[in-house]
PDB file of C-alpha atoms in Angstrom:
ATOM      1  CA  MET Z   1     116.834 114.723  77.551  1.00 77.00           C
ATOM      2  CA  GLU Z   2     117.773 114.534  80.988  1.00 87.00           C
ATOM      3  CA  LYS Z   3     115.071 114.762  83.679  1.00 97.00           C
ATOM      4  CA  LYS Z   4     115.250 116.270  86.969  1.00 98.00           C
ATOM      5  CA  MET Z   5     114.941 114.385  90.225  1.00 99.00           C
ATOM      6  CA  LEU Z   6     114.455 115.597  93.872  1.00 99.00           C
ATOM      7  CA  PHE Z   7     115.624 112.946  96.121  1.00 98.00           C
ATOM      8  CA  LEU Z   8     115.187 113.555  99.807  1.00 98.00           C
ATOM      9  CA  PHE Z   9     115.857 110.831 102.420  1.00 95.00           C
ATOM     10  CA  ASN Z  10     115.659 110.378 106.239  1.00 87.00           C
ATOM     11  CA  PRO Z  11     119.185 109.551 107.364  1.00 83.00           C
ATOM     12  CA  LYS Z  12     117.388 108.017 110.916  1.00 77.00           C
ATOM     13  CA  ALA Z  13     114.812 105.834 109.406  1.00 67.00           C
ATOM     14  CA  GLY Z  14     114.778 101.860 110.010  1.00 57.00           C
ATOM     15  CA  ARG Z  15     118.436 100.655 110.634  1.00 55.00           C
ATOM     16  CA  SER Z  16     120.097 103.511 108.473  1.00 60.00           C
ATOM     17  CA  GLU Z  17     121.032 101.447 105.615  1.00 70.00           C
ATOM     18  CA  ILE Z  18     120.639 104.425 103.392  1.00 84.00           C
ATOM     19  CA  LYS Z  19     124.287 105.411 104.449  1.00 82.00           C
ATOM     20  CA  ASN Z  20     125.947 102.573 102.717  1.00 87.00           C
ATOM     21  CA  SER Z  21     123.937 102.443 100.015  1.00 92.00           C
ATOM     22  CA  LEU Z  22     123.439 106.186  98.864  1.00 94.00           C
ATOM     23  CA  ALA Z  23     126.416 106.237  96.501  1.00 96.00           C
ATOM     24  CA  ASP Z  24     124.743 103.161  94.558  1.00 97.00           C
ATOM     25  CA  ILE Z  25     121.375 104.342  94.483  1.00 97.00           C
ATOM     26  CA  LEU Z  26     122.330 107.961  93.191  1.00 98.00           C
ATOM     27  CA  ASN Z  27     124.510 105.962  90.307  1.00 98.00           C
ATOM     28  CA  ILE Z  28     121.419 104.172  89.689  1.00 98.00           C
ATOM     29  CA  PHE Z  29     119.242 107.433  89.043  1.00 98.00           C
ATOM     30  CA  THR Z  30     122.244 109.004  87.181  1.00 98.00           C
ATOM     31  CA  LYS Z  31     122.432 106.019  84.672  1.00 97.00           C
ATOM     32  CA  GLY Z  32     118.578 106.332  84.419  1.00 97.00           C
ATOM     33  CA  ASN Z  33     119.171 109.667  82.783  1.00 97.00           C
ATOM     34  CA  TYR Z  34     118.322 111.819  86.051  1.00 98.00           C
ATOM     35  CA  GLU Z  35     119.961 114.842  87.019  1.00 98.00           C
ATOM     36  CA  VAL Z  36     119.360 114.597  90.919  1.00 98.00           C
ATOM     37  CA  LEU Z  37     119.474 117.082  93.780  1.00 98.00           C
ATOM     38  CA  VAL Z  38     119.760 115.339  97.101  1.00 98.00           C
ATOM     39  CA  HIS Z  39     118.341 116.896 100.335  1.00 97.00           C
ATOM     40  CA  PRO Z  40     118.785 114.752 103.737  1.00 95.00           C
ATOM     41  CA  SER Z  41     116.003 115.449 106.125  1.00 95.00           C
ATOM     42  CA  GLN Z  42     117.004 118.012 108.766  1.00 94.00           C
ATOM     43  CA  SER Z  43     113.988 117.929 110.817  1.00 92.00           C
ATOM     44  CA  ARG Z  44     110.192 116.910 111.312  1.00 90.00           C
ATOM     45  CA  GLN Z  45     108.295 118.377 108.406  1.00 94.00           C
ATOM     46  CA  ASP Z  46     111.207 119.137 106.438  1.00 98.00           C
ATOM     47  CA  ILE Z  47     110.548 116.572 103.584  1.00 98.00           C
ATOM     48  CA  GLU Z  48     107.122 118.174 103.290  1.00 98.00           C
ATOM     49  CA  GLU Z  49     108.125 121.767 103.046  1.00 98.00           C
ATOM     50  CA  THR Z  50     111.061 121.035 100.897  1.00 99.00           C
ATOM     51  CA  ILE Z  51     108.745 119.308  98.326  1.00 99.00           C
ATOM     52  CA  VAL Z  52     106.313 122.450  98.670  1.00 99.00           C
ATOM     53  CA  ARG Z  53     109.180 124.848  97.875  1.00 98.00           C
ATOM     54  CA  LYS Z  54     111.022 122.945  95.087  1.00 98.00           C
ATOM     55  CA  GLY Z  55     109.048 119.935  94.051  1.00 98.00           C
ATOM     56  CA  ALA Z  56     107.070 121.702  91.110  1.00 98.00           C
ATOM     57  CA  ASP Z  57     110.489 122.227  89.440  1.00 98.00           C
ATOM     58  CA  PHE Z  58     111.108 118.274  89.058  1.00 98.00           C
ATOM     59  CA  ASP Z  59     110.051 115.843  86.968  1.00 98.00           C
ATOM     60  CA  LEU Z  60     110.063 113.001  89.782  1.00 99.00           C
ATOM     61  CA  VAL Z  61     110.203 113.548  93.591  1.00 99.00           C
ATOM     62  CA  VAL Z  62     111.897 110.139  95.442  1.00 99.00           C
ATOM     63  CA  THR Z  63     111.512 109.977  98.998  1.00 97.00           C
ATOM     64  CA  CYS Z  64     113.667 107.465 100.995  1.00 96.00           C
ATOM     65  CA  GLY Z  65     112.710 106.818 104.601  1.00 91.00           C
ATOM     66  CA  GLY Z  66     109.934 105.247 106.531  1.00 86.00           C
ATOM     67  CA  ASP Z  67     106.193 105.352 106.455  1.00 84.00           C
ATOM     68  CA  GLY Z  68     106.569 109.018 108.552  1.00 87.00           C
ATOM     69  CA  SER Z  69     108.946 110.370 105.640  1.00 91.00           C
ATOM     70  CA  LEU Z  70     106.465 109.044 103.054  1.00 94.00           C
ATOM     71  CA  ASN Z  71     103.694 110.842 104.848  1.00 95.00           C
ATOM     72  CA  GLU Z  72     105.547 113.936 104.609  1.00 96.00           C
ATOM     73  CA  ALA Z  73     106.145 113.595 101.214  1.00 98.00           C
ATOM     74  CA  ILE Z  74     102.736 112.877 100.326  1.00 98.00           C
ATOM     75  CA  ASN Z  75     101.292 116.006 102.203  1.00 98.00           C
ATOM     76  CA  GLY Z  76     104.089 118.247 100.385  1.00 98.00           C
ATOM     77  CA  LEU Z  77     102.663 116.711  96.757  1.00 99.00           C
ATOM     78  CA  MET Z  78      99.031 117.555  97.705  1.00 98.00           C
ATOM     79  CA  ARG Z  79      99.857 120.921  98.641  1.00 98.00           C
ATOM     80  CA  LEU Z  80     101.412 121.225  95.121  1.00 98.00           C
ATOM     81  CA  GLY Z  81      98.003 120.206  93.510  1.00 96.00           C
ATOM     82  CA  ASN Z  82      98.425 120.019  89.947  1.00 96.00           C
ATOM     83  CA  GLN Z  83     101.937 120.985  89.751  1.00 97.00           C
ATOM     84  CA  ALA Z  84     102.824 117.810  91.754  1.00 98.00           C
ATOM     85  CA  PRO Z  85     105.435 115.288  89.891  1.00 99.00           C
ATOM     86  CA  GLU Z  86     105.479 111.858  90.122  1.00 98.00           C
ATOM     87  CA  LEU Z  87     106.542 110.205  93.136  1.00 99.00           C
ATOM     88  CA  GLY Z  88     109.256 107.080  93.631  1.00 99.00           C
ATOM     89  CA  TYR Z  89     109.303 105.659  97.343  1.00 98.00           C
ATOM     90  CA  ILE Z  90     112.417 103.765  98.479  1.00 96.00           C
ATOM     91  CA  PRO Z  91     111.195 102.117 102.026  1.00 93.00           C
ATOM     92  CA  THR Z  92     113.950 102.005 105.023  1.00 88.00           C
ATOM     93  CA  GLY Z  93     111.456 101.974 107.787  1.00 70.00           C
ATOM     94  CA  THR Z  94     110.636  99.363 110.476  1.00 67.00           C
ATOM     95  CA  VAL Z  95     107.375  97.993 108.958  1.00 71.00           C
ATOM     96  CA  ASN Z  96     106.666  99.919 105.578  1.00 79.00           C
ATOM     97  CA  ASP Z  97     102.922  98.974 105.120  1.00 83.00           C
ATOM     98  CA  PHE Z  98     102.710 101.595 102.049  1.00 90.00           C
ATOM     99  CA  ALA Z  99     105.411  99.760 100.154  1.00 90.00           C
ATOM    100  CA  ALA Z 100     103.814  96.416 100.844  1.00 87.00           C
ATOM    101  CA  SER Z 101     100.374  97.344  99.502  1.00 89.00           C
ATOM    102  CA  HIS Z 102     102.196  98.824  96.221  1.00 93.00           C
ATOM    103  CA  ARG Z 103     104.686  95.726  95.860  1.00 93.00           C
ATOM    104  CA  ILE Z 104     107.726  97.924  96.366  1.00 96.00           C
ATOM    105  CA  SER Z 105     110.836  96.114  97.217  1.00 96.00           C
ATOM    106  CA  LYS Z 106     112.387  96.492 100.821  1.00 92.00           C
ATOM    107  CA  ASN Z 107     115.730  95.975  99.023  1.00 94.00           C
ATOM    108  CA  MET Z 108     116.836  99.753  98.296  1.00 95.00           C
ATOM    109  CA  LEU Z 109     118.719  99.134  95.117  1.00 97.00           C
ATOM    110  CA  VAL Z 110     115.644  97.097  93.850  1.00 97.00           C
ATOM    111  CA  ALA Z 111     113.402  99.599  94.672  1.00 98.00           C
ATOM    112  CA  ALA Z 112     115.450 102.331  93.044  1.00 98.00           C
ATOM    113  CA  ARG Z 113     115.965 100.303  89.795  1.00 98.00           C
ATOM    114  CA  ASP Z 114     111.842  99.820  89.776  1.00 98.00           C
ATOM    115  CA  ILE Z 115     111.794 103.597  89.903  1.00 99.00           C
ATOM    116  CA  VAL Z 116     113.998 104.017  86.939  1.00 98.00           C
ATOM    117  CA  SER Z 117     112.374 101.282  84.926  1.00 97.00           C
ATOM    118  CA  GLY Z 118     108.958 100.674  86.481  1.00 96.00           C
ATOM    119  CA  SER Z 119     105.260 101.898  85.727  1.00 97.00           C
ATOM    120  CA  VAL Z 120     103.098 104.575  86.621  1.00 98.00           C
ATOM    121  CA  VAL Z 121      99.931 104.247  88.878  1.00 97.00           C
ATOM    122  CA  GLU Z 122      97.652 106.352  90.555  1.00 98.00           C
ATOM    123  CA  THR Z 123      96.806 105.759  94.246  1.00 97.00           C
ATOM    124  CA  ASP Z 124      93.838 107.040  96.386  1.00 98.00           C
ATOM    125  CA  ILE Z 125      94.794 109.520  99.392  1.00 98.00           C
ATOM    126  CA  GLY Z 126      93.197 109.954 102.606  1.00 98.00           C
ATOM    127  CA  CYS Z 127      92.677 113.338 104.124  1.00 98.00           C
ATOM    128  CA  PHE Z 128      91.886 113.697 107.905  1.00 98.00           C
ATOM    129  CA  ASN Z 129      90.674 117.075 109.055  1.00 98.00           C
ATOM    130  CA  GLY Z 130      92.707 118.646 106.296  1.00 97.00           C
ATOM    131  CA  ARG Z 131      95.884 116.588 106.800  1.00 97.00           C
ATOM    132  CA  TYR Z 132      96.877 113.721 104.219  1.00 98.00           C
ATOM    133  CA  PHE Z 133      97.757 110.298 104.794  1.00 97.00           C
ATOM    134  CA  SER Z 134      99.052 107.618 102.383  1.00 95.00           C
ATOM    135  CA  TYR Z 135      97.459 104.511 104.068  1.00 92.00           C
ATOM    136  CA  VAL Z 136      95.872 104.359 107.653  1.00 91.00           C
ATOM    137  CA  ALA Z 137      94.267 106.853 110.157  1.00 95.00           C
ATOM    138  CA  ALA Z 138      93.530 104.972 113.376  1.00 91.00           C
ATOM    139  CA  PHE Z 139      92.938 104.984 117.391  1.00 92.00           C
ATOM    140  CA  GLY Z 140      92.695 102.987 120.265  1.00 85.00           C
ATOM    141  CA  ALA Z 141      94.404  99.952 121.498  1.00 72.00           C
ATOM    142  CA  PHE Z 142      98.181  99.835 120.333  1.00 60.00           C
ATOM    143  CA  THR Z 143      98.107 102.492 117.808  1.00 58.00           C
ATOM    144  CA  ASP Z 144     100.711 104.703 119.528  1.00 50.00           C
ATOM    145  CA  VAL Z 145     103.121 102.078 119.529  1.00 46.00           C
ATOM    146  CA  SER Z 146     104.835 102.807 116.348  1.00 49.00           C
ATOM    147  CA  TYR Z 147     105.762 106.343 117.313  1.00 43.00           C
ATOM    148  CA  GLU Z 148     106.117 105.961 121.255  1.00 45.00           C
ATOM    149  CA  THR Z 149     108.722 103.313 120.575  1.00 40.00           C
ATOM    150  CA  PRO Z 150     112.184 104.422 120.782  1.00 42.00           C
ATOM    151  CA  GLN Z 151     114.197 104.831 117.602  1.00 48.00           C
ATOM    152  CA  VAL Z 152     117.021 103.064 118.978  1.00 43.00           C
ATOM    153  CA  ALA Z 153     114.939  99.962 119.813  1.00 40.00           C
ATOM    154  CA  LYS Z 154     113.366  99.991 116.101  1.00 42.00           C
ATOM    155  CA  ASN Z 155     116.810 100.066 114.879  1.00 45.00           C
ATOM    156  CA  ARG Z 156     118.012  97.178 117.025  1.00 47.00           C
ATOM    157  CA  PHE Z 157     115.072  94.889 117.103  1.00 38.00           C
ATOM    158  CA  GLY Z 158     113.010  95.971 114.068  1.00 45.00           C
ATOM    159  CA  LYS Z 159     109.423  95.010 114.097  1.00 44.00           C
ATOM    160  CA  ASN Z 160     109.724  92.965 117.231  1.00 40.00           C
ATOM    161  CA  ALA Z 161     110.403  96.265 118.964  1.00 40.00           C
ATOM    162  CA  TYR Z 162     106.785  97.011 118.338  1.00 39.00           C
ATOM    163  CA  ILE Z 163     105.458  93.817 119.633  1.00 41.00           C
ATOM    164  CA  LEU Z 164     107.635  94.475 123.137  1.00 40.00           C
ATOM    165  CA  GLU Z 165     106.338  98.014 123.317  1.00 43.00           C
ATOM    166  CA  GLY Z 166     102.612  96.685 122.566  1.00 44.00           C
ATOM    167  CA  ILE Z 167     102.954  94.122 125.717  1.00 40.00           C
ATOM    168  CA  LYS Z 168     104.067  97.153 128.006  1.00 47.00           C
ATOM    169  CA  ARG Z 169     100.645  98.581 126.866  1.00 50.00           C
ATOM    170  CA  ILE Z 170      98.464  95.973 127.710  1.00 50.00           C
ATOM    171  CA  PRO Z 171      97.387  97.241 131.182  1.00 49.00           C
ATOM    172  CA  LEU Z 172      96.567 100.713 129.559  1.00 61.00           C
ATOM    173  CA  LEU Z 173      94.113  99.592 126.991  1.00 72.00           C
ATOM    174  CA  SER Z 174      90.654 101.788 127.233  1.00 82.00           C
ATOM    175  CA  SER Z 175      87.567 101.792 125.726  1.00 88.00           C
ATOM    176  CA  TYR Z 176      85.919 104.622 123.476  1.00 92.00           C
ATOM    177  CA  HIS Z 177      82.175 105.457 123.101  1.00 96.00           C
ATOM    178  CA  VAL Z 178      82.273 106.497 119.202  1.00 97.00           C
ATOM    179  CA  VAL Z 179      79.584 107.492 116.736  1.00 98.00           C
ATOM    180  CA  ALA Z 180      80.763 106.837 113.186  1.00 98.00           C
ATOM    181  CA  GLU Z 181      78.724 107.851 110.051  1.00 98.00           C
ATOM    182  CA  THR Z 182      79.516 107.290 106.422  1.00 98.00           C
ATOM    183  CA  ASP Z 183      78.736 108.908 103.351  1.00 96.00           C
ATOM    184  CA  ASP Z 184      75.969 106.312 102.500  1.00 94.00           C
ATOM    185  CA  ASP Z 185      74.436 107.138 105.628  1.00 94.00           C
ATOM    186  CA  GLU Z 186      75.527 104.061 107.794  1.00 96.00           C
ATOM    187  CA  VAL Z 187      75.784 104.575 111.183  1.00 97.00           C
ATOM    188  CA  ILE Z 188      77.718 102.755 114.010  1.00 97.00           C
ATOM    189  CA  GLU Z 189      77.468 103.662 117.843  1.00 97.00           C
ATOM    190  CA  ASP Z 190      78.976 101.363 120.213  1.00 95.00           C
ATOM    191  CA  ASP Z 191      82.071 100.968 122.672  1.00 92.00           C
ATOM    192  CA  VAL Z 192      85.215 100.086 120.799  1.00 91.00           C
ATOM    193  CA  ILE Z 193      88.756  99.480 121.689  1.00 86.00           C
ATOM    194  CA  PHE Z 194      90.081 100.302 118.220  1.00 86.00           C
ATOM    195  CA  GLY Z 195      88.850 101.948 115.104  1.00 90.00           C
ATOM    196  CA  MET Z 196      90.908 101.969 111.400  1.00 90.00           C
ATOM    197  CA  ILE Z 197      90.272 103.683 108.470  1.00 93.00           C
ATOM    198  CA  SER Z 198      92.550 102.194 105.733  1.00 91.00           C
ATOM    199  CA  ASN Z 199      93.645 101.997 102.194  1.00 92.00           C
ATOM    200  CA  ALA Z 200      95.988  99.033 102.536  1.00 87.00           C
ATOM    201  CA  ILE Z 201      96.764  95.275 102.331  1.00 82.00           C
ATOM    202  CA  SER Z 202      99.211  95.569 105.112  1.00 71.00           C
ATOM    203  CA  VAL Z 203      98.831  97.279 108.585  1.00 70.00           C
ATOM    204  CA  GLY Z 204     101.372  97.342 111.214  1.00 64.00           C
ATOM    205  CA  GLY Z 205     103.264  94.795 109.289  1.00 57.00           C
ATOM    206  CA  PHE Z 206     100.251  92.348 109.157  1.00 57.00           C
ATOM    207  CA  LYS Z 207      98.644  91.444 106.136  1.00 61.00           C
ATOM    208  CA  LEU Z 208      94.867  91.959 106.097  1.00 60.00           C
ATOM    209  CA  ALA Z 209      92.155  89.097 105.040  1.00 50.00           C
ATOM    210  CA  ARG Z 210      91.514  88.948 101.799  1.00 51.00           C
ATOM    211  CA  SER Z 211      87.787  89.264 102.509  1.00 46.00           C
ATOM    212  CA  TYR Z 212      88.732  92.902 102.949  1.00 56.00           C
ATOM    213  CA  ASP Z 213      88.861  93.089  99.071  1.00 67.00           C
ATOM    214  CA  VAL Z 214      91.352  96.007  99.219  1.00 77.00           C
ATOM    215  CA  THR Z 215      91.754  97.859  95.909  1.00 88.00           C
ATOM    216  CA  MET Z 216      94.247 101.091  96.098  1.00 92.00           C
ATOM    217  CA  ASP Z 217      92.501 103.323  93.363  1.00 95.00           C
ATOM    218  CA  ASP Z 218      88.954 102.686  94.097  1.00 95.00           C
ATOM    219  CA  GLY Z 219      87.867 105.610  96.127  1.00 97.00           C
ATOM    220  CA  PHE Z 220      87.064 103.587  99.153  1.00 96.00           C
ATOM    221  CA  PHE Z 221      88.291 102.988 102.492  1.00 95.00           C
ATOM    222  CA  GLU Z 222      88.258  99.889 104.598  1.00 91.00           C
ATOM    223  CA  VAL Z 223      86.638 100.867 107.922  1.00 92.00           C
ATOM    224  CA  VAL Z 224      87.118  98.609 110.774  1.00 87.00           C
ATOM    225  CA  PHE Z 225      85.862  98.849 114.473  1.00 90.00           C
ATOM    226  CA  VAL Z 226      86.383  96.316 117.053  1.00 83.00           C
ATOM    227  CA  LYS Z 227      84.097  96.214 119.890  1.00 85.00           C
ATOM    228  CA  LYS Z 228      85.060  96.558 123.663  1.00 82.00           C
ATOM    229  CA  ALA Z 229      86.009  93.285 125.201  1.00 68.00           C
ATOM    230  CA  LEU Z 230      87.866  92.085 128.464  1.00 46.00           C
ATOM    231  CA  ILE Z 231      91.001  93.856 128.188  1.00 54.00           C
ATOM    232  CA  ASP Z 232      93.688  91.029 128.683  1.00 51.00           C
ATOM    233  CA  PHE Z 233      96.270  89.567 126.766  1.00 47.00           C
ATOM    234  CA  PHE Z 234      94.116  87.017 125.285  1.00 46.00           C
ATOM    235  CA  ASN Z 235      91.444  89.637 123.927  1.00 53.00           C
ATOM    236  CA  ALA Z 236      94.458  91.540 122.526  1.00 54.00           C
ATOM    237  CA  SER Z 237      95.203  88.430 120.600  1.00 57.00           C
ATOM    238  CA  VAL Z 238      91.457  88.342 119.723  1.00 57.00           C
ATOM    239  CA  MET Z 239      91.742  91.548 118.550  1.00 56.00           C
ATOM    240  CA  LEU Z 240      94.487  91.091 116.030  1.00 57.00           C
ATOM    241  CA  ASN Z 241      92.431  87.944 114.941  1.00 60.00           C
ATOM    242  CA  ALA Z 242      89.422  89.936 114.088  1.00 58.00           C
ATOM    243  CA  LEU Z 243      91.665  92.264 111.925  1.00 57.00           C
ATOM    244  CA  LEU Z 244      93.073  89.315 109.830  1.00 57.00           C
ATOM    245  CA  HIS Z 245      89.914  87.533 109.913  1.00 60.00           C
ATOM    246  CA  PRO Z 246      86.741  90.014 109.548  1.00 60.00           C
ATOM    247  CA  ASN Z 247      83.853  87.780 109.898  1.00 62.00           C
ATOM    248  CA  SER Z 248      83.653  87.794 113.538  1.00 68.00           C
ATOM    249  CA  ASP Z 249      81.102  89.110 116.131  1.00 75.00           C
ATOM    250  CA  ASN Z 250      83.851  91.353 117.693  1.00 77.00           C
ATOM    251  CA  VAL Z 251      84.265  93.733 114.657  1.00 82.00           C
ATOM    252  CA  TYR Z 252      82.347  95.929 112.540  1.00 89.00           C
ATOM    253  CA  THR Z 253      83.444  96.224 108.826  1.00 87.00           C
ATOM    254  CA  LEU Z 254      82.502  98.294 105.958  1.00 91.00           C
ATOM    255  CA  ARG Z 255      83.693 100.406 102.872  1.00 93.00           C
ATOM    256  CA  ALA Z 256      83.224 104.128 102.533  1.00 97.00           C
ATOM    257  CA  LYS Z 257      84.239 107.110 100.650  1.00 98.00           C
ATOM    258  CA  LYS Z 258      84.115 109.345 103.665  1.00 98.00           C
ATOM    259  CA  VAL Z 259      83.446 108.721 107.478  1.00 98.00           C
ATOM    260  CA  HIS Z 260      82.882 110.909 110.197  1.00 99.00           C
ATOM    261  CA  VAL Z 261      83.829 109.765 113.693  1.00 99.00           C
ATOM    262  CA  ARG Z 262      82.725 111.444 117.148  1.00 99.00           C
ATOM    263  CA  CYS Z 263      83.893 110.865 120.539  1.00 98.00           C
ATOM    264  CA  GLU Z 264      82.846 113.345 123.381  1.00 97.00           C
ATOM    265  CA  ASP Z 265      86.031 112.506 125.378  1.00 96.00           C
ATOM    266  CA  GLY Z 266      88.343 112.789 122.454  1.00 97.00           C
ATOM    267  CA  LEU Z 267      90.309 110.336 120.483  1.00 96.00           C
ATOM    268  CA  SER Z 268      94.060 110.143 119.931  1.00 93.00           C
ATOM    269  CA  TRP Z 269      94.739 109.412 116.428  1.00 95.00           C
ATOM    270  CA  THR Z 270      97.554 107.785 114.476  1.00 90.00           C
ATOM    271  CA  LEU Z 271      98.320 108.763 110.789  1.00 94.00           C
ATOM    272  CA  ASP Z 272     100.777 106.556 108.780  1.00 89.00           C
ATOM    273  CA  GLY Z 273     102.220 105.273 112.075  1.00 82.00           C
ATOM    274  CA  GLU Z 274     102.669 108.812 113.340  1.00 86.00           C
ATOM    275  CA  ASP Z 275     101.119 110.910 115.905  1.00 88.00           C
ATOM    276  CA  GLY Z 276      98.184 112.373 114.433  1.00 92.00           C
ATOM    277  CA  GLY Z 277      96.790 114.479 117.682  1.00 94.00           C
ATOM    278  CA  SER Z 278      93.753 114.373 119.201  1.00 96.00           C
ATOM    279  CA  CYS Z 279      90.315 115.537 118.648  1.00 98.00           C
ATOM    280  CA  THR Z 280      86.534 114.838 119.533  1.00 98.00           C
ATOM    281  CA  GLU Z 281      85.415 114.974 115.701  1.00 98.00           C
ATOM    282  CA  ALA Z 282      87.350 113.652 112.529  1.00 98.00           C
ATOM    283  CA  THR Z 283      86.283 113.783 109.024  1.00 99.00           C
ATOM    284  CA  ILE Z 284      88.123 111.223 107.012  1.00 99.00           C
ATOM    285  CA  GLU Z 285      87.691 111.463 103.103  1.00 99.00           C
ATOM    286  CA  ASN Z 286      89.278 109.365  99.984  1.00 98.00           C
ATOM    287  CA  ILE Z 287      90.788 111.591  97.584  1.00 98.00           C
ATOM    288  CA  LYS Z 288      90.613 109.224  94.574  1.00 98.00           C
ATOM    289  CA  ARG Z 289      93.672 108.461  92.609  1.00 98.00           C
ATOM    290  CA  SER Z 290      95.220 111.797  93.774  1.00 98.00           C
ATOM    291  CA  ILE Z 291      98.907 110.876  93.564  1.00 98.00           C
ATOM    292  CA  ARG Z 292     100.995 109.261  90.764  1.00 98.00           C
ATOM    293  CA  ILE Z 293     103.454 106.681  92.126  1.00 98.00           C
ATOM    294  CA  ARG Z 294     106.215 104.654  90.512  1.00 98.00           C
ATOM    295  CA  VAL Z 295     105.732 101.133  91.063  1.00 97.00           C
ATOM    296  CA  PRO Z 296     107.479  97.752  89.686  1.00 97.00           C
ATOM    297  CA  SER Z 297     106.249  96.810  86.164  1.00 93.00           C
TER     298      SER Z 297
END
């Protein structure tokens, strides 16, 4: 029996390779016995709202784009609750951290074939003040680079565009006095330059250290705060080293199901590499095994 697929794609993500591969992708899905409804994203939040309106009528929702497009798909599916179908993901963005964490190929045709022939796993999703995210909520040093970098630069230079934009922000780095409390009553209060609550083995295109012991379906976040340091290029390198090698005096690391973060001066957050808005308090909760996603077998 033919199954129904809702295929949504962002024509502007990454270097727009989808334009050259769309026919081949649809051919793979059709041969996989899917009747496919194709929807190119028209504007911000269009993927999310389209899934909310139509997703419950399909066996499978597939989104093709970067981490921002995936974030919209996740929010749409979470809003559907028990009516949510399975999710397939074809990454075409600049970094694609979620795909790396789930072994999803960056080759669009391979990713499409894996959606048809792969297996289904349940994965954790984060909730940030009622807004869902797939793999990371972060604030502080360099976290705005992914959405402040011009799309034309990302298309031309790929991940290097982020590095160039980050260098421009070094003189603007600041510290923040934060109080963070976890569900098991652990409290951190300090001046920090960076904070990250994640469920991923790759963030910003960099693989985190194995000592973080990341599991995508255990109901726990990996929580990182980098302490205030002299804000110069050397210490920006120290910050990156602290993330990759967490056994450091410069960084707090812990695991938690729920985190409440306060900062009287307010924090500007990034959710899955997109602008998450500013607030003085944020509650970030792990929703265990809440999305079913197709991954390579």
